[in-house]
Tab-separated table of N, CA and C in Angstrom:
chain	number	residue	atom	x	y	z
A	1	MET	N	12.106	-18.390	-35.244
A	1	MET	CA	11.037	-18.326	-34.279
A	1	MET	C	11.003	-16.920	-33.691
A	2	ASN	N	9.852	-16.325	-33.703
A	2	ASN	CA	9.779	-14.962	-33.181
A	2	ASN	C	9.644	-14.987	-31.650
A	3	THR	N	9.709	-13.835	-31.052
A	3	THR	CA	9.696	-13.703	-29.595
A	3	THR	C	8.391	-14.223	-28.994
A	4	ARG	N	7.291	-13.991	-29.644
A	4	ARG	CA	5.987	-14.431	-29.144
A	4	ARG	C	5.935	-15.965	-29.052
A	5	ASN	N	6.426	-16.633	-30.054
A	5	ASN	CA	6.437	-18.100	-30.043
A	5	ASN	C	7.384	-18.644	-28.968
A	6	LYS	N	8.525	-17.964	-28.767
A	6	LYS	CA	9.463	-18.390	-27.723
A	6	LYS	C	8.829	-18.265	-26.341
A	7	ILE	N	8.128	-17.162	-26.101
A	7	ILE	CA	7.473	-16.957	-24.804
A	7	ILE	C	6.370	-17.996	-24.604
A	8	ALA	N	5.594	-18.269	-25.635
A	8	ALA	CA	4.523	-19.265	-25.536
A	8	ALA	C	5.098	-20.647	-25.257
A	9	THR	N	6.176	-20.988	-25.932
A	9	THR	CA	6.825	-22.283	-25.709
A	9	THR	C	7.366	-22.368	-24.287
A	10	LEU	N	7.964	-21.295	-23.816
A	10	LEU	CA	8.504	-21.254	-22.461
A	10	LEU	C	7.387	-21.423	-21.432
A	11	LEU	N	6.252	-20.785	-21.626
A	11	LEU	CA	5.122	-20.902	-20.705
A	11	LEU	C	4.563	-22.327	-20.686
A	12	VAL	N	4.488	-22.960	-21.843
A	12	VAL	CA	3.992	-24.337	-21.916
A	12	VAL	C	4.950	-25.278	-21.201
A	13	VAL	N	6.239	-25.108	-21.418
A	13	VAL	CA	7.233	-25.949	-20.753
A	13	VAL	C	7.194	-25.719	-19.239
A	14	ALA	N	7.078	-24.461	-18.807
A	14	ALA	CA	7.016	-24.149	-17.377
A	14	ALA	C	5.765	-24.753	-16.749
A	15	ALA	N	4.620	-24.653	-17.435
A	15	ALA	CA	3.385	-25.233	-16.911
A	15	ALA	C	3.501	-26.755	-16.807
A	16	ALA	N	4.115	-27.378	-17.783
A	16	ALA	CA	4.308	-28.828	-17.752
A	16	ALA	C	5.239	-29.213	-16.598
A	17	ALA	N	6.277	-28.419	-16.359
A	17	ALA	CA	7.205	-28.702	-15.261
A	17	ALA	C	6.509	-28.568	-13.910
A	18	VAL	N	5.692	-27.533	-13.753
A	18	VAL	CA	4.953	-27.352	-12.494
A	18	VAL	C	3.974	-28.501	-12.294
A	19	GLY	N	3.273	-28.879	-13.350
A	19	GLY	CA	2.349	-30.007	-13.254
A	19	GLY	C	3.059	-31.298	-12.896
A	20	ALA	N	4.223	-31.527	-13.486
A	20	ALA	CA	4.994	-32.731	-13.175
A	20	ALA	C	5.483	-32.710	-11.723
A	21	ALA	N	5.882	-31.535	-11.232
A	21	ALA	CA	6.334	-31.414	-9.845
A	21	ALA	C	5.197	-31.718	-8.879
A	22	PHE	N	4.004	-31.192	-9.158
A	22	PHE	CA	2.856	-31.479	-8.298
A	22	PHE	C	2.489	-32.961	-8.356
A	23	ALA	N	2.530	-33.558	-9.513
A	23	ALA	CA	2.203	-34.978	-9.651
A	23	ALA	C	3.217	-35.836	-8.893
A	24	TYR	N	4.481	-35.444	-8.908
A	24	TYR	CA	5.520	-36.191	-8.210
A	24	TYR	C	5.384	-36.042	-6.697
A	25	ALA	N	5.027	-34.834	-6.227
A	25	ALA	CA	4.979	-34.550	-4.798
A	25	ALA	C	3.672	-34.998	-4.146
A	26	TRP	N	2.631	-35.229	-4.912
A	26	TRP	CA	1.340	-35.572	-4.345
A	26	TRP	C	1.377	-36.962	-3.735
A	27	GLU	N	0.801	-37.077	-2.534
A	27	GLU	CA	0.682	-38.360	-1.874
A	27	GLU	C	-0.772	-38.537	-1.453
A	28	PRO	N	-1.279	-39.748	-1.462
A	28	PRO	CA	-2.665	-39.959	-1.043
A	28	PRO	C	-2.822	-39.689	0.448
A	29	ALA	N	-4.044	-39.445	0.867
A	29	ALA	CA	-4.320	-39.170	2.274
A	29	ALA	C	-4.021	-40.408	3.119
A	30	ILE	N	-3.610	-40.171	4.341
A	30	ILE	CA	-3.332	-41.257	5.268
A	30	ILE	C	-4.664	-41.797	5.780
A	31	ALA	N	-4.795	-43.094	5.806
A	31	ALA	CA	-6.028	-43.716	6.281
A	31	ALA	C	-6.214	-43.437	7.774
A	32	ALA	N	-7.462	-43.300	8.191
A	32	ALA	CA	-7.776	-43.038	9.597
A	32	ALA	C	-7.411	-44.244	10.456
A	33	LEU	N	-6.981	-43.959	11.676
A	33	LEU	CA	-6.654	-45.025	12.605
A	33	LEU	C	-7.933	-45.654	13.142
A	34	PRO	N	-7.899	-46.930	13.440
A	34	PRO	CA	-9.094	-47.548	14.022
A	34	PRO	C	-9.331	-47.018	15.432
A	35	ALA	N	-10.568	-47.052	15.864
A	35	ALA	CA	-10.918	-46.560	17.200
A	35	ALA	C	-10.275	-47.460	18.256
A	36	PRO	N	-9.817	-46.871	19.369
A	36	PRO	CA	-9.220	-47.695	20.418
A	36	PRO	C	-10.291	-48.566	21.072
A	37	PRO	N	-9.883	-49.671	21.643
A	37	PRO	CA	-10.868	-50.531	22.299
A	37	PRO	C	-11.457	-49.833	23.523
A	38	PRO	N	-12.657	-50.162	23.896
A	38	PRO	CA	-13.264	-49.518	25.066
A	38	PRO	C	-12.486	-49.863	26.334
A	39	PRO	N	-12.482	-48.939	27.311
A	39	PRO	CA	-11.767	-49.228	28.549
A	39	PRO	C	-12.402	-50.415	29.272
A	40	GLY	N	-11.649	-51.003	30.096
A	40	GLY	CA	-12.143	-52.171	30.827
A	40	GLY	C	-11.155	-53.284	30.660
A	41	GLY	N	-11.534	-54.292	29.948
A	41	GLY	CA	-10.625	-55.399	29.668
A	41	GLY	C	-10.362	-56.233	30.905
A	42	ASP	N	-9.253	-56.878	30.906
A	42	ASP	CA	-8.860	-57.774	31.981
A	42	ASP	C	-8.408	-56.952	33.187
A	43	GLN	N	-9.169	-56.981	34.275
A	43	GLN	CA	-8.859	-56.175	35.452
A	43	GLN	C	-7.538	-56.597	36.096
A	44	ALA	N	-7.243	-57.893	36.074
A	44	ALA	CA	-5.981	-58.356	36.661
A	44	ALA	C	-4.786	-57.798	35.892
A	45	LEU	N	-4.917	-57.733	34.573
A	45	LEU	CA	-3.845	-57.181	33.753
A	45	LEU	C	-3.685	-55.684	34.015
A	46	LEU	N	-4.786	-54.964	34.190
A	46	LEU	CA	-4.719	-53.537	34.495
A	46	LEU	C	-4.064	-53.289	35.847
A	47	VAL	N	-4.400	-54.109	36.842
A	47	VAL	CA	-3.783	-53.972	38.169
A	47	VAL	C	-2.292	-54.262	38.073
A	48	ARG	N	-1.929	-55.290	37.339
A	48	ARG	CA	-0.505	-55.646	37.169
A	48	ARG	C	0.251	-54.510	36.479
A	49	GLY	N	-0.330	-53.934	35.413
A	49	GLY	CA	0.313	-52.817	34.715
A	49	GLY	C	0.485	-51.608	35.611
A	50	SER	N	-0.533	-51.325	36.420
A	50	SER	CA	-0.437	-50.210	37.356
A	50	SER	C	0.681	-50.444	38.368
A	51	HIS	N	0.801	-51.684	38.840
A	51	HIS	CA	1.856	-52.028	39.793
A	51	HIS	C	3.243	-51.874	39.159
A	52	VAL	N	3.393	-52.342	37.927
A	52	VAL	CA	4.688	-52.243	37.235
A	52	VAL	C	5.057	-50.771	37.014
A	53	ALA	N	4.082	-49.945	36.587
A	53	ALA	CA	4.356	-48.522	36.334
A	53	ALA	C	4.719	-47.785	37.614
A	54	SER	N	4.066	-48.128	38.724
A	54	SER	CA	4.390	-47.444	39.979
A	54	SER	C	5.720	-47.940	40.553
A	55	THR	N	6.007	-49.227	40.406
A	55	THR	CA	7.272	-49.769	40.901
A	55	THR	C	8.455	-49.204	40.114
A	56	GLY	N	8.295	-49.094	38.797
A	56	GLY	CA	9.367	-48.564	37.957
A	56	GLY	C	9.463	-47.050	37.979
A	57	ASP	N	8.520	-46.388	38.654
A	57	ASP	CA	8.479	-44.922	38.744
A	57	ASP	C	8.508	-44.278	37.363
A	58	CYS	N	7.716	-44.839	36.451
A	58	CYS	CA	7.676	-44.372	35.063
A	58	CYS	C	7.223	-42.916	34.945
A	59	MET	N	6.390	-42.469	35.872
A	59	MET	CA	5.840	-41.124	35.777
A	59	MET	C	6.936	-40.052	35.862
A	60	VAL	N	8.034	-40.350	36.534
A	60	VAL	CA	9.100	-39.363	36.696
A	60	VAL	C	9.628	-38.884	35.348
A	61	CYS	N	9.892	-39.793	34.432
A	61	CYS	CA	10.468	-39.427	33.141
A	61	CYS	C	9.415	-39.173	32.064
A	62	HIS	N	8.204	-39.613	32.274
A	62	HIS	CA	7.190	-39.510	31.228
A	62	HIS	C	6.100	-38.500	31.555
A	63	THR	N	6.374	-37.558	32.477
A	63	THR	CA	5.429	-36.506	32.835
A	63	THR	C	6.201	-35.214	33.067
A	64	THR	N	5.741	-34.115	32.447
A	64	THR	CA	6.359	-32.805	32.692
A	64	THR	C	5.758	-32.196	33.952
A	65	ALA	N	6.412	-31.160	34.473
A	65	ALA	CA	5.902	-30.475	35.650
A	65	ALA	C	4.516	-29.913	35.340
A	66	ASN	N	3.571	-30.187	36.201
A	66	ASN	CA	2.175	-29.757	36.048
A	66	ASN	C	1.542	-30.288	34.768
A	67	GLY	N	2.070	-31.368	34.226
A	67	GLY	CA	1.547	-31.947	32.990
A	67	GLY	C	0.639	-33.127	33.272
A	68	LYS	N	0.014	-33.602	32.215
A	68	LYS	CA	-0.843	-34.778	32.319
A	68	LYS	C	0.044	-36.003	32.563
A	69	PRO	N	-0.324	-36.858	33.531
A	69	PRO	CA	0.512	-38.027	33.823
A	69	PRO	C	0.723	-38.911	32.598
A	70	PHE	N	1.958	-39.327	32.408
A	70	PHE	CA	2.383	-40.223	31.331
A	70	PHE	C	2.179	-39.645	29.932
A	71	ALA	N	2.039	-38.344	29.809
A	71	ALA	CA	1.829	-37.730	28.494
A	71	ALA	C	3.143	-37.459	27.771
A	72	GLY	N	4.271	-37.609	28.433
A	72	GLY	CA	5.563	-37.374	27.798
A	72	GLY	C	5.907	-35.902	27.764
A	73	GLY	N	6.977	-35.573	27.063
A	73	GLY	CA	7.380	-34.187	26.885
A	73	GLY	C	8.516	-33.726	27.773
A	74	LEU	N	8.940	-34.526	28.727
A	74	LEU	CA	10.043	-34.126	29.597
A	74	LEU	C	11.341	-34.150	28.799
A	75	ILE	N	12.137	-33.099	28.915
A	75	ILE	CA	13.421	-33.021	28.216
A	75	ILE	C	14.532	-33.169	29.250
A	76	LEU	N	15.367	-34.163	29.038
A	76	LEU	CA	16.482	-34.413	29.943
A	76	LEU	C	17.765	-33.866	29.329
A	77	PRO	N	18.394	-32.858	29.973
A	77	PRO	CA	19.651	-32.334	29.434
A	77	PRO	C	20.796	-33.319	29.709
A	78	LEU	N	21.555	-33.611	28.682
A	78	LEU	CA	22.694	-34.504	28.792
A	78	LEU	C	23.944	-33.767	28.312
A	79	ILE	N	25.120	-34.310	28.553
A	79	ILE	CA	26.341	-33.612	28.154
A	79	ILE	C	26.495	-33.554	26.639
A	80	TYR	N	25.853	-34.437	25.908
A	80	TYR	CA	25.972	-34.454	24.450
A	80	TYR	C	24.702	-33.994	23.740
A	81	GLY	N	23.771	-33.395	24.466
A	81	GLY	CA	22.529	-32.899	23.860
A	81	GLY	C	21.362	-33.104	24.801
A	82	HIS	N	20.175	-33.158	24.244
A	82	HIS	CA	18.963	-33.325	25.033
A	82	HIS	C	18.255	-34.602	24.616
A	83	LEU	N	17.641	-35.247	25.582
A	83	LEU	CA	16.857	-36.453	25.330
A	83	LEU	C	15.418	-36.134	25.677
A	84	SER	N	14.526	-36.319	24.737
A	84	SER	CA	13.114	-36.022	24.953
A	84	SER	C	12.368	-37.312	25.214
A	85	LYS	N	11.690	-37.365	26.323
A	85	LYS	CA	10.890	-38.537	26.663
A	85	LYS	C	9.520	-38.365	26.038
A	86	ARG	N	9.058	-39.376	25.335
A	86	ARG	CA	7.769	-39.292	24.690
A	86	ARG	C	6.825	-40.293	25.318
A	87	HIS	N	5.590	-40.180	24.921
A	87	HIS	CA	4.562	-41.108	25.372
A	87	HIS	C	4.568	-42.309	24.438
A	88	TRP	N	4.698	-43.492	24.969
A	88	TRP	CA	4.664	-44.700	24.163
A	88	TRP	C	3.266	-45.279	24.262
A	89	PRO	N	2.506	-45.274	23.174
A	89	PRO	CA	1.149	-45.793	23.245
A	89	PRO	C	1.141	-47.293	23.494
A	90	ALA	N	0.069	-47.752	24.112
A	90	ALA	CA	-0.054	-49.180	24.416
A	90	ALA	C	-0.161	-49.983	23.126
A	91	ARG	N	0.418	-51.148	23.142
A	91	ARG	CA	0.283	-52.057	22.001
A	91	ARG	C	-0.943	-52.922	22.259
A	92	THR	N	-1.987	-52.700	21.476
A	92	THR	CA	-3.248	-53.408	21.714
A	92	THR	C	-3.104	-54.905	21.535
A	93	ALA	N	-2.172	-55.354	20.709
A	93	ALA	CA	-1.996	-56.790	20.497
A	93	ALA	C	-1.484	-57.470	21.775
A	94	LEU	N	-0.744	-56.709	22.589
A	94	LEU	CA	-0.193	-57.273	23.814
A	94	LEU	C	-1.021	-56.920	25.053
A	95	GLY	N	-2.045	-56.102	24.859
A	95	GLY	CA	-2.877	-55.698	26.003
A	95	GLY	C	-2.378	-54.409	26.507
């Protein structure tokens, strides 16, 4: 086999390897999330949730300084590392 054939074979094998890598790594697009329900709902449940959040002082750990309330992002330094408080979205099945 001459040098030209070796180079051509090498290029074909390399192209096949790159194609196989792309085929293996490709993932389909993530489906869009459904739209959240309109605000409103059960007013008694909203009042109860507001009371529970204020009684538990949830805003302290789930709001950064000068941040949007309950948006998360507060980092609590601990002796073994840092704990990041995040925003936990409401579970629509539970209200």
